[in-house]
Amino acid sequence: MNAQSHFDITLYAPSGRLWETQALSRAEAFLRQAGHRVRVDADIKQTFQRFSGDDETRLAAVHRVLRDAPTGIALAVRGGYGWTRLLDRLDYAALSRDKKRWLGHSDFTAFQLAALAKAQRITFAGPMACYDFGAEEVSAFTVNHCFGLLAVNRYEIACVLRGDRSLTTAGTLWGGNLSMIVHLIGTPYFPNVDNGILFLEDVNEEPYRIERMLYQLHHSGVLARQRAVLLGHFAELKTSEQITEYTLDTAIDHIQRISGVPFFRGLPFGHVRDKLTLPVGAPCELTIGNNGQTRLVCWDYLP
């Protein structure tokens, strides 16, 4: 990592309460040792019920990041649940003028979709402080893709995806956690993305629940407006030992058949150690060959 890719990074806690205090210390140390300048919000260790402070405390923390850190990276310490409670009170006008790179995953998806819908802001689906940079062994894959993409305004990703066809297309890259996406359908915080390249992941779900959420995307007309769906990891997948003939692949194949939208599996993203950083709302080109070799190019995503 060279000097040009060093950032001012603000750590803040918008969602679940911080249980992983040692992970936070490791994340701070790792980021500083990598040459970044790290600022920690004053309320990062507040607790209230399951949250990192009550709603007013967490909302104030988000607005402090908006006001006091004009550039750099706004890095959520963890996910969990909590962003949904804040969406109707966020300062979207300030967010639309903001020049930071907002970064996270999981519950962070709710903020990302709201930022795109209400402020036309591109944000970044990628690592968080405790889960990723605070791991006992930090993933070089995650680090390199994160700061590699955030340092430039055009980035190319190469990976292998599994599907039943080749594809060349272009559109708007968007998505994130499936549960967070579907719970915003029908609200002002859900972006209407036509010609989208939709990426999805989730954690601790069963195949039938994943199919049910995909049906919600289908019945609401969201899937029909997508050029392709890229599936990341569905981590800690629960399965029933009594119904071995129904799997996640079974569910995905069914939704692909009824929707007519091509699905591809194996995107390195989700609640896993090795993850890409993906600009939510950015234009992209997607090329998938017959052998699954994939080229995803994104551009014009920096504020």
PDB file of C-alpha atoms in Angstrom:
ATOM      1  CA  MET A   1       0.000   0.000   0.000  1.00  0.00           C
ATOM      2  CA  ASN A   2       1.561   3.306  -1.031  1.00  0.00           C
ATOM      3  CA  ALA A   3       1.199   6.767   0.444  1.00  0.00           C
ATOM      4  CA  GLN A   4      -1.474   7.694  -2.064  1.00  0.00           C
ATOM      5  CA  SER A   5      -3.828   5.079  -0.606  1.00  0.00           C
ATOM      6  CA  HIS A   6      -3.611   6.249   3.001  1.00  0.00           C
ATOM      7  CA  PHE A   7      -6.879   7.606   4.371  1.00  0.00           C
ATOM      8  CA  ASP A   8      -8.403   9.498   7.260  1.00  0.00           C
ATOM      9  CA  ILE A   9     -10.709   6.861   8.753  1.00  0.00           C
ATOM     10  CA  THR A  10     -13.484   7.618  11.247  1.00  0.00           C
ATOM     11  CA  LEU A  11     -14.831   4.694  13.275  1.00  0.00           C
ATOM     12  CA  TYR A  12     -18.396   5.042  14.514  1.00  0.00           C
ATOM     13  CA  ALA A  13     -21.132   2.742  15.842  1.00  0.00           C
ATOM     14  CA  PRO A  14     -24.522   3.094  14.098  1.00  0.00           C
ATOM     15  CA  SER A  15     -26.045  -0.314  14.850  1.00  0.00           C
ATOM     16  CA  GLY A  16     -25.510  -3.189  17.273  1.00  0.00           C
ATOM     17  CA  ARG A  17     -23.725  -2.761  20.575  1.00  0.00           C
ATOM     18  CA  LEU A  18     -19.983  -3.289  20.605  1.00  0.00           C
ATOM     19  CA  TRP A  19     -19.242  -6.651  22.203  1.00  0.00           C
ATOM     20  CA  GLU A  20     -15.873  -7.105  20.492  1.00  0.00           C
ATOM     21  CA  THR A  21     -13.728  -4.554  22.332  1.00  0.00           C
ATOM     22  CA  GLN A  22     -10.530  -6.500  21.654  1.00  0.00           C
ATOM     23  CA  ALA A  23     -11.418  -6.658  17.957  1.00  0.00           C
ATOM     24  CA  LEU A  24     -11.884  -2.895  17.951  1.00  0.00           C
ATOM     25  CA  SER A  25      -8.421  -2.420  19.478  1.00  0.00           C
ATOM     26  CA  ARG A  26      -6.928  -4.760  16.889  1.00  0.00           C
ATOM     27  CA  ALA A  27      -8.696  -2.878  14.077  1.00  0.00           C
ATOM     28  CA  GLU A  28      -7.381   0.481  15.268  1.00  0.00           C
ATOM     29  CA  ALA A  29      -3.867  -0.913  15.538  1.00  0.00           C
ATOM     30  CA  PHE A  30      -4.008  -2.601  12.131  1.00  0.00           C
ATOM     31  CA  LEU A  31      -5.272   0.482  10.326  1.00  0.00           C
ATOM     32  CA  ARG A  32      -2.725   2.768  11.985  1.00  0.00           C
ATOM     33  CA  GLN A  33       0.123   0.385  11.246  1.00  0.00           C
ATOM     34  CA  ALA A  34      -0.985   0.411   7.601  1.00  0.00           C
ATOM     35  CA  GLY A  35      -0.459   4.169   7.556  1.00  0.00           C
ATOM     36  CA  HIS A  36      -4.032   5.382   7.940  1.00  0.00           C
ATOM     37  CA  ARG A  37      -5.051   8.143  10.324  1.00  0.00           C
ATOM     38  CA  VAL A  38      -7.773   6.792  12.606  1.00  0.00           C
ATOM     39  CA  ARG A  39     -10.344   8.811  14.542  1.00  0.00           C
ATOM     40  CA  VAL A  40     -12.733   7.081  16.971  1.00  0.00           C
ATOM     41  CA  ASP A  41     -16.139   8.586  17.686  1.00  0.00           C
ATOM     42  CA  ALA A  42     -16.647   9.432  21.363  1.00  0.00           C
ATOM     43  CA  ASP A  43     -19.808   7.314  21.745  1.00  0.00           C
ATOM     44  CA  ILE A  44     -18.517   4.180  20.078  1.00  0.00           C
ATOM     45  CA  LYS A  45     -18.780   2.089  23.278  1.00  0.00           C
ATOM     46  CA  GLN A  46     -22.197   3.299  24.409  1.00  0.00           C
ATOM     47  CA  THR A  47     -24.796   0.603  25.102  1.00  0.00           C
ATOM     48  CA  PHE A  48     -28.583   0.570  25.141  1.00  0.00           C
ATOM     49  CA  GLN A  49     -30.535  -2.681  24.938  1.00  0.00           C
ATOM     50  CA  ARG A  50     -29.057  -4.418  21.865  1.00  0.00           C
ATOM     51  CA  PHE A  51     -27.717  -1.191  20.374  1.00  0.00           C
ATOM     52  CA  SER A  52     -24.557   0.897  20.578  1.00  0.00           C
ATOM     53  CA  GLY A  53     -26.455   3.641  22.356  1.00  0.00           C
ATOM     54  CA  ASP A  54     -30.066   4.720  22.054  1.00  0.00           C
ATOM     55  CA  ASP A  55     -31.395   6.000  18.735  1.00  0.00           C
ATOM     56  CA  GLU A  56     -30.592   9.641  19.498  1.00  0.00           C
ATOM     57  CA  THR A  57     -27.016   8.761  20.482  1.00  0.00           C
ATOM     58  CA  ARG A  58     -26.397   6.770  17.316  1.00  0.00           C
ATOM     59  CA  LEU A  59     -28.070   9.352  15.081  1.00  0.00           C
ATOM     60  CA  ALA A  60     -25.894  12.051  16.634  1.00  0.00           C
ATOM     61  CA  ALA A  61     -22.808   9.919  15.954  1.00  0.00           C
ATOM     62  CA  VAL A  62     -23.752   9.589  12.263  1.00  0.00           C
ATOM     63  CA  HIS A  63     -24.313  13.327  11.985  1.00  0.00           C
ATOM     64  CA  ARG A  64     -20.980  14.029  13.728  1.00  0.00           C
ATOM     65  CA  VAL A  65     -19.258  11.927  11.093  1.00  0.00           C
ATOM     66  CA  LEU A  66     -21.101  13.898   8.419  1.00  0.00           C
ATOM     67  CA  ARG A  67     -20.166  17.239   9.990  1.00  0.00           C
ATOM     68  CA  ASP A  68     -16.702  16.755  11.490  1.00  0.00           C
ATOM     69  CA  ALA A  69     -14.946  14.481   9.000  1.00  0.00           C
ATOM     70  CA  PRO A  70     -15.316  16.139   5.577  1.00  0.00           C
ATOM     71  CA  THR A  71     -13.272  13.570   3.646  1.00  0.00           C
ATOM     72  CA  GLY A  72     -11.810  10.096   4.053  1.00  0.00           C
ATOM     73  CA  ILE A  73     -13.631   6.906   5.070  1.00  0.00           C
ATOM     74  CA  ALA A  74     -16.576   6.510   7.447  1.00  0.00           C
ATOM     75  CA  LEU A  75     -16.153   2.939   8.706  1.00  0.00           C
ATOM     76  CA  ALA A  76     -18.871   1.215  10.722  1.00  0.00           C
ATOM     77  CA  VAL A  77     -17.474  -0.821  13.599  1.00  0.00           C
ATOM     78  CA  ARG A  78     -20.062  -3.597  13.237  1.00  0.00           C
ATOM     79  CA  GLY A  79     -23.501  -4.465  11.918  1.00  0.00           C
ATOM     80  CA  GLY A  80     -26.268  -6.246  13.761  1.00  0.00           C
ATOM     81  CA  TYR A  81     -29.423  -4.144  13.728  1.00  0.00           C
ATOM     82  CA  GLY A  82     -30.105  -0.451  14.170  1.00  0.00           C
ATOM     83  CA  TRP A  83     -29.821   1.548  10.949  1.00  0.00           C
ATOM     84  CA  THR A  84     -33.533   1.068  10.196  1.00  0.00           C
ATOM     85  CA  ARG A  85     -34.451   3.132  13.266  1.00  0.00           C
ATOM     86  CA  LEU A  86     -32.466   6.096  11.946  1.00  0.00           C
ATOM     87  CA  LEU A  87     -33.483   6.298   8.287  1.00  0.00           C
ATOM     88  CA  ASP A  88     -36.355   8.751   8.718  1.00  0.00           C
ATOM     89  CA  ARG A  89     -34.157  11.250  10.594  1.00  0.00           C
ATOM     90  CA  LEU A  90     -30.934  11.244   8.587  1.00  0.00           C
ATOM     91  CA  ASP A  91     -29.767  14.524   7.068  1.00  0.00           C
ATOM     92  CA  TYR A  92     -29.910  13.463   3.424  1.00  0.00           C
ATOM     93  CA  ALA A  93     -29.182  16.976   2.178  1.00  0.00           C
ATOM     94  CA  ALA A  94     -25.881  16.922   4.071  1.00  0.00           C
ATOM     95  CA  LEU A  95     -25.210  13.391   2.860  1.00  0.00           C
ATOM     96  CA  SER A  96     -25.673  14.464  -0.760  1.00  0.00           C
ATOM     97  CA  ARG A  97     -22.929  17.091  -0.301  1.00  0.00           C
ATOM     98  CA  ASP A  98     -20.636  14.825   1.705  1.00  0.00           C
ATOM     99  CA  LYS A  99     -17.276  13.699   0.250  1.00  0.00           C
ATOM    100  CA  LYS A 100     -16.538  10.631   2.369  1.00  0.00           C
ATOM    101  CA  ARG A 101     -16.478   6.991   1.385  1.00  0.00           C
ATOM    102  CA  TRP A 102     -19.092   5.274   3.618  1.00  0.00           C
ATOM    103  CA  LEU A 103     -18.131   1.627   4.109  1.00  0.00           C
ATOM    104  CA  GLY A 104     -19.701  -1.476   5.665  1.00  0.00           C
ATOM    105  CA  HIS A 105     -21.938  -4.501   5.123  1.00  0.00           C
ATOM    106  CA  SER A 106     -24.784  -6.472   6.745  1.00  0.00           C
ATOM    107  CA  ASP A 107     -27.186  -4.040   8.497  1.00  0.00           C
ATOM    108  CA  PHE A 108     -25.276  -1.231   6.754  1.00  0.00           C
ATOM    109  CA  THR A 109     -27.230  -2.189   3.607  1.00  0.00           C
ATOM    110  CA  ALA A 110     -30.257  -0.283   4.945  1.00  0.00           C
ATOM    111  CA  PHE A 111     -28.239   2.944   5.040  1.00  0.00           C
ATOM    112  CA  GLN A 112     -26.750   2.264   1.617  1.00  0.00           C
ATOM    113  CA  LEU A 113     -30.116   1.865  -0.078  1.00  0.00           C
ATOM    114  CA  ALA A 114     -31.534   4.917   1.683  1.00  0.00           C
ATOM    115  CA  ALA A 115     -28.477   6.986   0.695  1.00  0.00           C
ATOM    116  CA  LEU A 116     -28.953   5.962  -2.931  1.00  0.00           C
ATOM    117  CA  ALA A 117     -32.722   6.553  -2.913  1.00  0.00           C
ATOM    118  CA  LYS A 118     -32.798   9.824  -0.961  1.00  0.00           C
ATOM    119  CA  ALA A 119     -29.407  11.446  -1.640  1.00  0.00           C
ATOM    120  CA  GLN A 120     -28.258   9.771  -4.881  1.00  0.00           C
ATOM    121  CA  ARG A 121     -25.094   8.835  -3.010  1.00  0.00           C
ATOM    122  CA  ILE A 122     -22.823   5.953  -3.943  1.00  0.00           C
ATOM    123  CA  THR A 123     -21.588   4.076  -0.871  1.00  0.00           C
ATOM    124  CA  PHE A 124     -19.391   1.006  -0.490  1.00  0.00           C
ATOM    125  CA  ALA A 125     -20.353  -2.522   0.476  1.00  0.00           C
ATOM    126  CA  GLY A 126     -17.261  -4.010   2.052  1.00  0.00           C
ATOM    127  CA  PRO A 127     -15.407  -4.625   5.295  1.00  0.00           C
ATOM    128  CA  MET A 128     -16.187  -3.306   8.765  1.00  0.00           C
ATOM    129  CA  ALA A 129     -13.814  -2.498  11.583  1.00  0.00           C
ATOM    130  CA  CYS A 130     -14.345  -5.340  14.045  1.00  0.00           C
ATOM    131  CA  TYR A 131     -15.397  -8.154  11.708  1.00  0.00           C
ATOM    132  CA  ASP A 132     -12.659  -7.602   9.147  1.00  0.00           C
ATOM    133  CA  PHE A 133      -9.840  -5.279  10.220  1.00  0.00           C
ATOM    134  CA  GLY A 134     -10.131  -6.498  13.814  1.00  0.00           C
ATOM    135  CA  ALA A 135      -9.831 -10.190  12.952  1.00  0.00           C
ATOM    136  CA  GLU A 136      -6.977 -12.085  14.571  1.00  0.00           C
ATOM    137  CA  GLU A 137      -5.688 -12.703  11.048  1.00  0.00           C
ATOM    138  CA  VAL A 138      -6.771  -9.979   8.636  1.00  0.00           C
ATOM    139  CA  SER A 139      -7.522 -11.064   5.070  1.00  0.00           C
ATOM    140  CA  ALA A 140      -5.042  -9.658   2.548  1.00  0.00           C
ATOM    141  CA  PHE A 141      -7.687 -10.227  -0.152  1.00  0.00           C
ATOM    142  CA  THR A 142     -10.158  -8.009   1.694  1.00  0.00           C
ATOM    143  CA  VAL A 143      -7.592  -5.297   2.460  1.00  0.00           C
ATOM    144  CA  ASN A 144      -6.169  -5.137  -1.051  1.00  0.00           C
ATOM    145  CA  HIS A 145      -9.540  -4.964  -2.787  1.00  0.00           C
ATOM    146  CA  CYS A 146     -10.898  -2.440  -0.297  1.00  0.00           C
ATOM    147  CA  PHE A 147      -8.152   0.157  -0.409  1.00  0.00           C
ATOM    148  CA  GLY A 148      -7.370  -0.624  -4.027  1.00  0.00           C
ATOM    149  CA  LEU A 149     -10.905   0.280  -5.103  1.00  0.00           C
ATOM    150  CA  LEU A 150     -11.278   3.255  -2.748  1.00  0.00           C
ATOM    151  CA  ALA A 151      -8.063   4.850  -4.040  1.00  0.00           C
ATOM    152  CA  VAL A 152      -9.112   5.041  -7.696  1.00  0.00           C
ATOM    153  CA  ASN A 153     -12.228   5.931  -9.675  1.00  0.00           C
ATOM    154  CA  ARG A 154     -12.213   2.913 -11.988  1.00  0.00           C
ATOM    155  CA  TYR A 155     -11.637  -0.636 -10.755  1.00  0.00           C
ATOM    156  CA  GLU A 156     -11.670  -4.057 -12.369  1.00  0.00           C
ATOM    157  CA  ILE A 157     -12.541  -7.241 -10.508  1.00  0.00           C
ATOM    158  CA  ALA A 158     -11.765 -10.707 -11.823  1.00  0.00           C
ATOM    159  CA  CYS A 159     -13.373 -13.797 -10.305  1.00  0.00           C
ATOM    160  CA  VAL A 160     -15.122 -17.025 -11.287  1.00  0.00           C
ATOM    161  CA  LEU A 161     -18.915 -17.230 -11.099  1.00  0.00           C
ATOM    162  CA  ARG A 162     -21.142 -20.243 -11.652  1.00  0.00           C
ATOM    163  CA  GLY A 163     -24.146 -20.020 -13.962  1.00  0.00           C
ATOM    164  CA  ASP A 164     -25.814 -21.713 -16.890  1.00  0.00           C
ATOM    165  CA  ARG A 165     -24.868 -19.165 -19.562  1.00  0.00           C
ATOM    166  CA  SER A 166     -22.366 -16.562 -20.649  1.00  0.00           C
ATOM    167  CA  LEU A 167     -23.311 -12.910 -20.365  1.00  0.00           C
ATOM    168  CA  THR A 168     -22.139  -9.467 -21.415  1.00  0.00           C
ATOM    169  CA  THR A 169     -24.100  -6.551 -20.031  1.00  0.00           C
ATOM    170  CA  ALA A 170     -23.869  -3.189 -18.300  1.00  0.00           C
ATOM    171  CA  GLY A 171     -25.928  -1.408 -15.678  1.00  0.00           C
ATOM    172  CA  THR A 172     -25.988  -0.068 -12.142  1.00  0.00           C
ATOM    173  CA  LEU A 173     -24.286  -2.167  -9.472  1.00  0.00           C
ATOM    174  CA  TRP A 174     -26.303  -2.347  -6.269  1.00  0.00           C
ATOM    175  CA  GLY A 175     -27.391  -4.712  -3.514  1.00  0.00           C
ATOM    176  CA  GLY A 176     -26.113  -6.070  -0.240  1.00  0.00           C
ATOM    177  CA  ASN A 177     -27.791  -8.076   2.501  1.00  0.00           C
ATOM    178  CA  LEU A 178     -30.946  -9.753   1.177  1.00  0.00           C
ATOM    179  CA  SER A 179     -32.954  -9.430   4.402  1.00  0.00           C
ATOM    180  CA  MET A 180     -32.214  -5.705   4.624  1.00  0.00           C
ATOM    181  CA  ILE A 181     -33.074  -5.159   0.967  1.00  0.00           C
ATOM    182  CA  VAL A 182     -36.495  -6.797   1.039  1.00  0.00           C
ATOM    183  CA  HIS A 183     -37.561  -5.101   4.272  1.00  0.00           C
ATOM    184  CA  LEU A 184     -37.255  -1.691   2.547  1.00  0.00           C
ATOM    185  CA  ILE A 185     -39.445  -2.537  -0.458  1.00  0.00           C
ATOM    186  CA  GLY A 186     -42.392  -0.154  -0.588  1.00  0.00           C
ATOM    187  CA  THR A 187     -40.673   2.491   1.542  1.00  0.00           C
ATOM    188  CA  PRO A 188     -39.108   5.830   0.502  1.00  0.00           C
ATOM    189  CA  TYR A 189     -35.709   4.299   1.282  1.00  0.00           C
ATOM    190  CA  PHE A 190     -35.789   1.716  -1.505  1.00  0.00           C
ATOM    191  CA  PRO A 191     -34.059   2.843  -4.726  1.00  0.00           C
ATOM    192  CA  ASN A 192     -35.771   2.107  -8.034  1.00  0.00           C
ATOM    193  CA  VAL A 193     -32.886   0.670 -10.035  1.00  0.00           C
ATOM    194  CA  ASP A 194     -33.543  -0.196 -13.668  1.00  0.00           C
ATOM    195  CA  ASN A 195     -31.023  -2.240 -15.655  1.00  0.00           C
ATOM    196  CA  GLY A 196     -29.339  -3.230 -12.414  1.00  0.00           C
ATOM    197  CA  ILE A 197     -26.600  -5.688 -11.585  1.00  0.00           C
ATOM    198  CA  LEU A 198     -27.951  -6.856  -8.220  1.00  0.00           C
ATOM    199  CA  PHE A 199     -25.645  -8.601  -5.743  1.00  0.00           C
ATOM    200  CA  LEU A 200     -27.013 -10.457  -2.711  1.00  0.00           C
ATOM    201  CA  GLU A 201     -25.760 -12.188   0.419  1.00  0.00           C
ATOM    202  CA  ASP A 202     -27.126 -13.196   3.804  1.00  0.00           C
ATOM    203  CA  VAL A 203     -26.275 -15.059   6.985  1.00  0.00           C
ATOM    204  CA  ASN A 204     -27.959 -17.613   9.232  1.00  0.00           C
ATOM    205  CA  GLU A 205     -30.931 -18.261   6.952  1.00  0.00           C
ATOM    206  CA  GLU A 206     -32.623 -21.393   5.599  1.00  0.00           C
ATOM    207  CA  PRO A 207     -33.091 -22.055   1.862  1.00  0.00           C
ATOM    208  CA  TYR A 208     -36.873 -21.617   2.028  1.00  0.00           C
ATOM    209  CA  ARG A 209     -36.486 -18.237   3.735  1.00  0.00           C
ATOM    210  CA  ILE A 210     -34.052 -17.133   1.052  1.00  0.00           C
ATOM    211  CA  GLU A 211     -36.492 -18.291  -1.628  1.00  0.00           C
ATOM    212  CA  ARG A 212     -39.301 -16.406   0.123  1.00  0.00           C
ATOM    213  CA  MET A 213     -37.285 -13.174   0.100  1.00  0.00           C
ATOM    214  CA  LEU A 214     -36.382 -13.676  -3.554  1.00  0.00           C
ATOM    215  CA  TYR A 215     -40.080 -14.150  -4.274  1.00  0.00           C
ATOM    216  CA  GLN A 216     -40.675 -10.761  -2.663  1.00  0.00           C
ATOM    217  CA  LEU A 217     -38.175  -9.238  -5.088  1.00  0.00           C
ATOM    218  CA  HIS A 218     -39.923 -11.087  -7.917  1.00  0.00           C
ATOM    219  CA  HIS A 219     -43.520 -10.225  -7.013  1.00  0.00           C
ATOM    220  CA  SER A 220     -42.654  -6.573  -6.402  1.00  0.00           C
ATOM    221  CA  GLY A 221     -41.183  -6.305  -9.907  1.00  0.00           C
ATOM    222  CA  VAL A 222     -37.626  -5.674  -8.743  1.00  0.00           C
ATOM    223  CA  LEU A 223     -36.108  -8.780 -10.337  1.00  0.00           C
ATOM    224  CA  ALA A 224     -37.664  -8.036 -13.725  1.00  0.00           C
ATOM    225  CA  ARG A 225     -35.717  -4.763 -13.868  1.00  0.00           C
ATOM    226  CA  GLN A 226     -32.325  -6.422 -13.332  1.00  0.00           C
ATOM    227  CA  ARG A 227     -29.820  -7.486 -15.974  1.00  0.00           C
ATOM    228  CA  ALA A 228     -28.300 -10.121 -13.676  1.00  0.00           C
ATOM    229  CA  VAL A 229     -28.192 -11.259 -10.058  1.00  0.00           C
ATOM    230  CA  LEU A 230     -24.813 -12.074  -8.504  1.00  0.00           C
ATOM    231  CA  LEU A 231     -24.995 -14.242  -5.414  1.00  0.00           C
ATOM    232  CA  GLY A 232     -22.343 -13.916  -2.744  1.00  0.00           C
ATOM    233  CA  HIS A 233     -22.031 -16.145   0.298  1.00  0.00           C
ATOM    234  CA  PHE A 234     -25.022 -17.271   2.297  1.00  0.00           C
ATOM    235  CA  ALA A 235     -22.970 -17.905   5.398  1.00  0.00           C
ATOM    236  CA  GLU A 236     -23.951 -20.250   8.221  1.00  0.00           C
ATOM    237  CA  LEU A 237     -26.711 -21.658   6.031  1.00  0.00           C
ATOM    238  CA  LYS A 238     -29.266 -23.676   7.968  1.00  0.00           C
ATOM    239  CA  THR A 239     -30.644 -26.808   6.337  1.00  0.00           C
ATOM    240  CA  SER A 240     -33.208 -29.421   7.316  1.00  0.00           C
ATOM    241  CA  GLU A 241     -31.854 -32.952   7.534  1.00  0.00           C
ATOM    242  CA  GLN A 242     -35.354 -34.272   6.800  1.00  0.00           C
ATOM    243  CA  ILE A 243     -35.693 -32.535   3.399  1.00  0.00           C
ATOM    244  CA  THR A 244     -32.476 -33.322   1.570  1.00  0.00           C
ATOM    245  CA  GLU A 245     -33.973 -32.814  -1.897  1.00  0.00           C
ATOM    246  CA  TYR A 246     -34.601 -29.100  -1.236  1.00  0.00           C
ATOM    247  CA  THR A 247     -31.421 -27.030  -1.067  1.00  0.00           C
ATOM    248  CA  LEU A 248     -30.349 -23.459  -1.677  1.00  0.00           C
ATOM    249  CA  ASP A 249     -29.438 -24.434  -5.247  1.00  0.00           C
ATOM    250  CA  THR A 250     -32.964 -25.825  -5.677  1.00  0.00           C
ATOM    251  CA  ALA A 251     -34.458 -22.543  -4.502  1.00  0.00           C
ATOM    252  CA  ILE A 252     -32.181 -20.405  -6.698  1.00  0.00           C
ATOM    253  CA  ASP A 253     -32.870 -22.525  -9.787  1.00  0.00           C
ATOM    254  CA  HIS A 254     -36.604 -22.149  -9.196  1.00  0.00           C
ATOM    255  CA  ILE A 255     -36.482 -18.350  -8.869  1.00  0.00           C
ATOM    256  CA  GLN A 256     -34.256 -18.040 -11.922  1.00  0.00           C
ATOM    257  CA  ARG A 257     -36.696 -20.102 -13.956  1.00  0.00           C
ATOM    258  CA  ILE A 258     -39.817 -18.166 -13.012  1.00  0.00           C
ATOM    259  CA  SER A 259     -38.201 -14.721 -13.196  1.00  0.00           C
ATOM    260  CA  GLY A 260     -36.189 -15.208 -16.373  1.00  0.00           C
ATOM    261  CA  VAL A 261     -33.296 -13.249 -14.841  1.00  0.00           C
ATOM    262  CA  PRO A 262     -29.841 -14.879 -14.986  1.00  0.00           C
ATOM    263  CA  PHE A 263     -28.383 -15.789 -11.592  1.00  0.00           C
ATOM    264  CA  PHE A 264     -24.678 -16.379 -11.008  1.00  0.00           C
ATOM    265  CA  ARG A 265     -23.145 -17.796  -7.842  1.00  0.00           C
ATOM    266  CA  GLY A 266     -19.809 -17.468  -6.124  1.00  0.00           C
ATOM    267  CA  LEU A 267     -19.254 -13.708  -5.776  1.00  0.00           C
ATOM    268  CA  PRO A 268     -16.622 -13.145  -3.067  1.00  0.00           C
ATOM    269  CA  PHE A 269     -18.812 -11.065  -0.788  1.00  0.00           C
ATOM    270  CA  GLY A 270     -20.825 -11.454   2.411  1.00  0.00           C
ATOM    271  CA  HIS A 271     -20.290 -12.476   6.022  1.00  0.00           C
ATOM    272  CA  VAL A 272     -17.009 -14.144   5.109  1.00  0.00           C
ATOM    273  CA  ARG A 273     -13.329 -13.436   5.619  1.00  0.00           C
ATOM    274  CA  ASP A 274     -12.415 -12.776   1.978  1.00  0.00           C
ATOM    275  CA  LYS A 275     -14.716 -10.119   0.548  1.00  0.00           C
ATOM    276  CA  LEU A 276     -14.689  -7.599  -2.257  1.00  0.00           C
ATOM    277  CA  THR A 277     -15.549  -3.953  -1.829  1.00  0.00           C
ATOM    278  CA  LEU A 278     -18.376  -2.984  -4.189  1.00  0.00           C
ATOM    279  CA  PRO A 279     -19.657   0.540  -4.996  1.00  0.00           C
ATOM    280  CA  VAL A 280     -23.425   0.557  -4.488  1.00  0.00           C
ATOM    281  CA  GLY A 281     -25.014   2.733  -7.174  1.00  0.00           C
ATOM    282  CA  ALA A 282     -22.051   2.863  -9.552  1.00  0.00           C
ATOM    283  CA  PRO A 283     -22.125   2.133 -13.287  1.00  0.00           C
ATOM    284  CA  CYS A 284     -20.504  -1.148 -14.218  1.00  0.00           C
ATOM    285  CA  GLU A 285     -19.833  -3.573 -17.030  1.00  0.00           C
ATOM    286  CA  LEU A 286     -20.155  -7.313 -16.467  1.00  0.00           C
ATOM    287  CA  THR A 287     -18.699 -10.016 -18.684  1.00  0.00           C
ATOM    288  CA  ILE A 288     -19.057 -13.708 -17.818  1.00  0.00           C
ATOM    289  CA  GLY A 289     -17.541 -16.303 -20.134  1.00  0.00           C
ATOM    290  CA  ASN A 290     -18.650 -19.866 -20.775  1.00  0.00           C
ATOM    291  CA  ASN A 291     -16.058 -21.080 -18.283  1.00  0.00           C
ATOM    292  CA  GLY A 292     -17.311 -18.716 -15.578  1.00  0.00           C
ATOM    293  CA  GLN A 293     -14.370 -16.349 -15.841  1.00  0.00           C
ATOM    294  CA  THR A 294     -15.831 -12.999 -14.851  1.00  0.00           C
ATOM    295  CA  ARG A 295     -14.783  -9.400 -15.370  1.00  0.00           C
ATOM    296  CA  LEU A 296     -16.628  -6.714 -13.431  1.00  0.00           C
ATOM    297  CA  VAL A 297     -15.555  -3.119 -14.082  1.00  0.00           C
ATOM    298  CA  CYS A 298     -16.921  -0.187 -12.040  1.00  0.00           C
ATOM    299  CA  TRP A 299     -16.227   3.530 -12.491  1.00  0.00           C
ATOM    300  CA  ASP A 300     -17.261   7.054 -11.441  1.00  0.00           C
ATOM    301  CA  TYR A 301     -17.999   6.052  -7.849  1.00  0.00           C
ATOM    302  CA  LEU A 302     -15.825   8.403  -5.806  1.00  0.00           C
ATOM    303  CA  PRO A 303     -17.550  11.419  -4.210  1.00  0.00           C
TER     304      PRO A 303
END
